[in-house]
PDB file of C-alpha atoms in Angstrom:
ATOM      1  CA  UNK A   1      19.865 -53.064   6.335  1.00 96.00           C
ATOM      2  CA  UNK A   2      18.201 -50.862   3.726  1.00 98.00           C
ATOM      3  CA  UNK A   3      18.733 -50.704  -0.025  1.00 98.00           C
ATOM      4  CA  UNK A   4      17.567 -47.698  -2.023  1.00 98.00           C
ATOM      5  CA  UNK A   5      15.425 -49.623  -4.507  1.00 98.00           C
ATOM      6  CA  UNK A   6      11.961 -51.143  -4.825  1.00 98.00           C
ATOM      7  CA  UNK A   7      11.420 -54.534  -3.159  1.00 98.00           C
ATOM      8  CA  UNK A   8      10.942 -56.120  -6.604  1.00 98.00           C
ATOM      9  CA  UNK A   9      14.571 -55.333  -7.515  1.00 98.00           C
ATOM     10  CA  UNK A  10      15.950 -56.740  -4.267  1.00 98.00           C
ATOM     11  CA  UNK A  11      13.707 -59.795  -4.558  1.00 98.00           C
ATOM     12  CA  UNK A  12      15.058 -60.399  -8.077  1.00 98.00           C
ATOM     13  CA  UNK A  13      18.648 -60.256  -6.787  1.00 98.00           C
ATOM     14  CA  UNK A  14      17.695 -62.984  -4.282  1.00 98.00           C
ATOM     15  CA  UNK A  15      15.750 -65.213  -6.664  1.00 98.00           C
ATOM     16  CA  UNK A  16      17.659 -65.143  -9.949  1.00 98.00           C
ATOM     17  CA  UNK A  17      20.895 -66.944 -10.685  1.00 98.00           C
ATOM     18  CA  UNK A  18      22.256 -63.793 -12.343  1.00 98.00           C
ATOM     19  CA  UNK A  19      21.407 -61.744  -9.248  1.00 98.00           C
ATOM     20  CA  UNK A  20      22.885 -64.227  -6.771  1.00 98.00           C
ATOM     21  CA  UNK A  21      26.050 -64.555  -8.869  1.00 98.00           C
ATOM     22  CA  UNK A  22      26.286 -60.774  -8.935  1.00 98.00           C
ATOM     23  CA  UNK A  23      26.551 -60.293  -5.174  1.00 98.00           C
ATOM     24  CA  UNK A  24      27.305 -63.618  -3.444  1.00 98.00           C
ATOM     25  CA  UNK A  25      29.226 -66.218  -5.479  1.00 98.00           C
ATOM     26  CA  UNK A  26      30.222 -65.940  -9.138  1.00 97.00           C
ATOM     27  CA  UNK A  27      29.851 -69.726  -9.408  1.00 98.00           C
ATOM     28  CA  UNK A  28      26.106 -70.056  -8.787  1.00 98.00           C
ATOM     29  CA  UNK A  29      23.691 -72.376 -10.600  1.00 98.00           C
ATOM     30  CA  UNK A  30      20.284 -73.989 -10.219  1.00 98.00           C
ATOM     31  CA  UNK A  31      16.661 -72.923  -9.754  1.00 98.00           C
ATOM     32  CA  UNK A  32      16.416 -69.958  -7.380  1.00 98.00           C
ATOM     33  CA  UNK A  33      12.984 -68.854  -8.590  1.00 98.00           C
ATOM     34  CA  UNK A  34      11.132 -72.117  -7.914  1.00 97.00           C
ATOM     35  CA  UNK A  35       9.898 -73.534  -4.601  1.00 98.00           C
ATOM     36  CA  UNK A  36      11.655 -76.870  -4.234  1.00 98.00           C
ATOM     37  CA  UNK A  37      14.496 -75.774  -6.506  1.00 98.00           C
ATOM     38  CA  UNK A  38      18.108 -76.305  -5.524  1.00 98.00           C
ATOM     39  CA  UNK A  39      20.691 -73.536  -5.859  1.00 98.00           C
ATOM     40  CA  UNK A  40      24.378 -74.413  -5.775  1.00 98.00           C
ATOM     41  CA  UNK A  41      26.903 -71.867  -4.535  1.00 98.00           C
ATOM     42  CA  UNK A  42      30.597 -72.573  -5.040  1.00 98.00           C
ATOM     43  CA  UNK A  43      33.205 -70.391  -3.370  1.00 96.00           C
ATOM     44  CA  UNK A  44      36.982 -70.548  -3.556  1.00 93.00           C
ATOM     45  CA  UNK A  45      36.908 -71.951   0.007  1.00 89.00           C
ATOM     46  CA  UNK A  46      34.085 -74.478  -0.613  1.00 93.00           C
ATOM     47  CA  UNK A  47      30.363 -74.475  -1.242  1.00 95.00           C
ATOM     48  CA  UNK A  48      26.861 -75.509  -0.339  1.00 96.00           C
ATOM     49  CA  UNK A  49      23.436 -76.214  -1.805  1.00 98.00           C
ATOM     50  CA  UNK A  50      20.254 -74.425  -0.786  1.00 98.00           C
ATOM     51  CA  UNK A  51      16.723 -75.713  -1.265  1.00 98.00           C
ATOM     52  CA  UNK A  52      14.153 -72.996  -1.901  1.00 98.00           C
ATOM     53  CA  UNK A  53      11.402 -73.512   0.710  1.00 98.00           C
ATOM     54  CA  UNK A  54       9.313 -70.356   0.302  1.00 98.00           C
ATOM     55  CA  UNK A  55       8.969 -67.519  -2.178  1.00 98.00           C
ATOM     56  CA  UNK A  56       6.622 -64.615  -1.509  1.00 98.00           C
ATOM     57  CA  UNK A  57       7.398 -62.087  -4.276  1.00 98.00           C
ATOM     58  CA  UNK A  58       8.607 -58.786  -2.897  1.00 96.00           C
ATOM     59  CA  UNK A  59       8.228 -59.996   0.702  1.00 98.00           C
ATOM     60  CA  UNK A  60      10.088 -63.143   1.691  1.00 98.00           C
ATOM     61  CA  UNK A  61      12.585 -65.779   0.574  1.00 98.00           C
ATOM     62  CA  UNK A  62      13.406 -68.858   2.678  1.00 98.00           C
ATOM     63  CA  UNK A  63      16.110 -71.424   1.971  1.00 98.00           C
ATOM     64  CA  UNK A  64      17.299 -74.571   3.723  1.00 98.00           C
ATOM     65  CA  UNK A  65      20.909 -75.698   3.494  1.00 98.00           C
ATOM     66  CA  UNK A  66      20.790 -79.282   2.202  1.00 98.00           C
ATOM     67  CA  UNK A  67      24.456 -79.867   1.348  1.00 98.00           C
ATOM     68  CA  UNK A  68      27.690 -78.294   2.520  1.00 96.00           C
ATOM     69  CA  UNK A  69      29.614 -77.754   5.743  1.00 94.00           C
ATOM     70  CA  UNK A  70      28.257 -79.877   8.591  1.00 95.00           C
ATOM     71  CA  UNK A  71      27.493 -76.767  10.660  1.00 95.00           C
ATOM     72  CA  UNK A  72      25.283 -75.345   7.881  1.00 95.00           C
ATOM     73  CA  UNK A  73      23.293 -78.431   6.864  1.00 97.00           C
ATOM     74  CA  UNK A  74      19.743 -78.111   8.188  1.00 98.00           C
ATOM     75  CA  UNK A  75      20.028 -74.378   8.895  1.00 98.00           C
ATOM     76  CA  UNK A  76      17.674 -71.865   7.273  1.00 98.00           C
ATOM     77  CA  UNK A  77      18.398 -68.562   5.586  1.00 98.00           C
ATOM     78  CA  UNK A  78      15.510 -66.105   5.668  1.00 98.00           C
ATOM     79  CA  UNK A  79      15.118 -62.809   3.835  1.00 98.00           C
ATOM     80  CA  UNK A  80      12.162 -60.617   4.842  1.00 98.00           C
ATOM     81  CA  UNK A  81      11.664 -57.514   2.714  1.00 98.00           C
ATOM     82  CA  UNK A  82       9.687 -54.377   3.544  1.00 98.00           C
ATOM     83  CA  UNK A  83       9.245 -51.213   1.496  1.00 97.00           C
ATOM     84  CA  UNK A  84       9.911 -48.021   3.491  1.00 98.00           C
ATOM     85  CA  UNK A  85       9.707 -44.909   1.323  1.00 97.00           C
ATOM     86  CA  UNK A  86      12.427 -45.289  -1.347  1.00 98.00           C
ATOM     87  CA  UNK A  87      14.125 -48.155   0.482  1.00 98.00           C
ATOM     88  CA  UNK A  88      13.774 -51.897   0.811  1.00 98.00           C
ATOM     89  CA  UNK A  89      14.497 -52.890   4.383  1.00 98.00           C
ATOM     90  CA  UNK A  90      15.953 -56.389   4.681  1.00 98.00           C
ATOM     91  CA  UNK A  91      15.482 -58.366   7.862  1.00 98.00           C
ATOM     92  CA  UNK A  92      18.008 -61.173   7.426  1.00 98.00           C
ATOM     93  CA  UNK A  93      18.355 -64.318   9.540  1.00 98.00           C
ATOM     94  CA  UNK A  94      20.555 -67.415   9.385  1.00 98.00           C
ATOM     95  CA  UNK A  95      18.723 -69.732  11.765  1.00 97.00           C
ATOM     96  CA  UNK A  96      19.238 -73.148  13.276  1.00 97.00           C
ATOM     97  CA  UNK A  97      22.915 -73.324  14.169  1.00 95.00           C
ATOM     98  CA  UNK A  98      23.269 -76.263  16.579  1.00 93.00           C
ATOM     99  CA  UNK A  99      25.955 -74.505  18.613  1.00 92.00           C
ATOM    100  CA  UNK A 100      27.952 -71.267  18.440  1.00 92.00           C
ATOM    101  CA  UNK A 101      31.127 -72.673  16.901  1.00 93.00           C
ATOM    102  CA  UNK A 102      33.926 -70.474  15.535  1.00 92.00           C
ATOM    103  CA  UNK A 103      32.618 -70.982  11.984  1.00 92.00           C
ATOM    104  CA  UNK A 104      29.346 -69.281  12.986  1.00 94.00           C
ATOM    105  CA  UNK A 105      31.220 -66.102  13.917  1.00 94.00           C
ATOM    106  CA  UNK A 106      33.140 -66.171  10.643  1.00 93.00           C
ATOM    107  CA  UNK A 107      29.883 -66.604   8.721  1.00 94.00           C
ATOM    108  CA  UNK A 108      28.141 -63.794  10.603  1.00 95.00           C
ATOM    109  CA  UNK A 109      30.847 -61.374   9.528  1.00 96.00           C
ATOM    110  CA  UNK A 110      30.863 -62.721   5.965  1.00 96.00           C
ATOM    111  CA  UNK A 111      27.063 -62.323   5.763  1.00 97.00           C
ATOM    112  CA  UNK A 112      27.563 -58.624   6.557  1.00 97.00           C
ATOM    113  CA  UNK A 113      30.173 -58.367   3.780  1.00 97.00           C
ATOM    114  CA  UNK A 114      27.851 -60.055   1.298  1.00 98.00           C
ATOM    115  CA  UNK A 115      24.824 -58.005   2.369  1.00 98.00           C
ATOM    116  CA  UNK A 116      26.856 -54.905   1.517  1.00 98.00           C
ATOM    117  CA  UNK A 117      27.667 -56.532  -1.841  1.00 98.00           C
ATOM    118  CA  UNK A 118      23.919 -57.074  -2.409  1.00 98.00           C
ATOM    119  CA  UNK A 119      23.295 -53.403  -1.588  1.00 98.00           C
ATOM    120  CA  UNK A 120      26.007 -52.348  -4.033  1.00 98.00           C
ATOM    121  CA  UNK A 121      24.713 -54.619  -6.800  1.00 98.00           C
ATOM    122  CA  UNK A 122      21.151 -53.326  -6.541  1.00 98.00           C
ATOM    123  CA  UNK A 123      22.066 -49.658  -6.089  1.00 98.00           C
ATOM    124  CA  UNK A 124      24.976 -49.392  -8.542  1.00 98.00           C
ATOM    125  CA  UNK A 125      24.816 -52.487 -10.752  1.00 98.00           C
ATOM    126  CA  UNK A 126      28.108 -53.898  -9.425  1.00 98.00           C
ATOM    127  CA  UNK A 127      28.515 -56.207  -6.432  1.00 98.00           C
ATOM    128  CA  UNK A 128      31.585 -57.913  -4.998  1.00 98.00           C
ATOM    129  CA  UNK A 129      30.769 -61.619  -5.034  1.00 98.00           C
ATOM    130  CA  UNK A 130      33.274 -64.366  -4.250  1.00 97.00           C
ATOM    131  CA  UNK A 131      36.086 -64.400  -5.315  1.00 97.00           C
ATOM    132  CA  UNK A 132      36.099 -60.576  -5.305  1.00 97.00           C
ATOM    133  CA  UNK A 133      34.699 -60.161  -1.769  1.00 96.00           C
ATOM    134  CA  UNK A 134      36.553 -58.701   1.200  1.00 94.00           C
ATOM    135  CA  UNK A 135      38.601 -61.453   2.845  1.00 92.00           C
ATOM    136  CA  UNK A 136      38.354 -61.360   6.634  1.00 91.00           C
ATOM    137  CA  UNK A 137      40.489 -64.236   7.906  1.00 88.00           C
ATOM    138  CA  UNK A 138      42.583 -67.261   7.010  1.00 87.00           C
ATOM    139  CA  UNK A 139      39.488 -69.317   6.023  1.00 81.00           C
ATOM    140  CA  UNK A 140      38.983 -67.470   2.791  1.00 77.00           C
TER     141      UNK A 140
END
């Protein structure tokens, strides 16, 4: 995915509570800009806590899920950023699922929805975080 913006702007949307609340979940709190910090995300359908494992400004963000749905705990969410002309290219991964359960497929689709929300937030100033996101099934 590519966002027409400098990597610093995308990185800020991934490492500030205001940014995360603007594209992923309105109910977001914690320390997203500190290695070792915990960020809490609360959605209408539930929530989870992420521990910030790595921050490489303008290049990489890595989280570990430390609390939440059983299938998510212990998984890692990785954001690799690269500048390409006027765009930030995001290489996104949600790693470490123990098995490909139905919830994984739901989450894969929802990640795409939220990545588009991130793109919208950075490019236009308005994202569609939960509870304003596109609903895709009976789980949300």
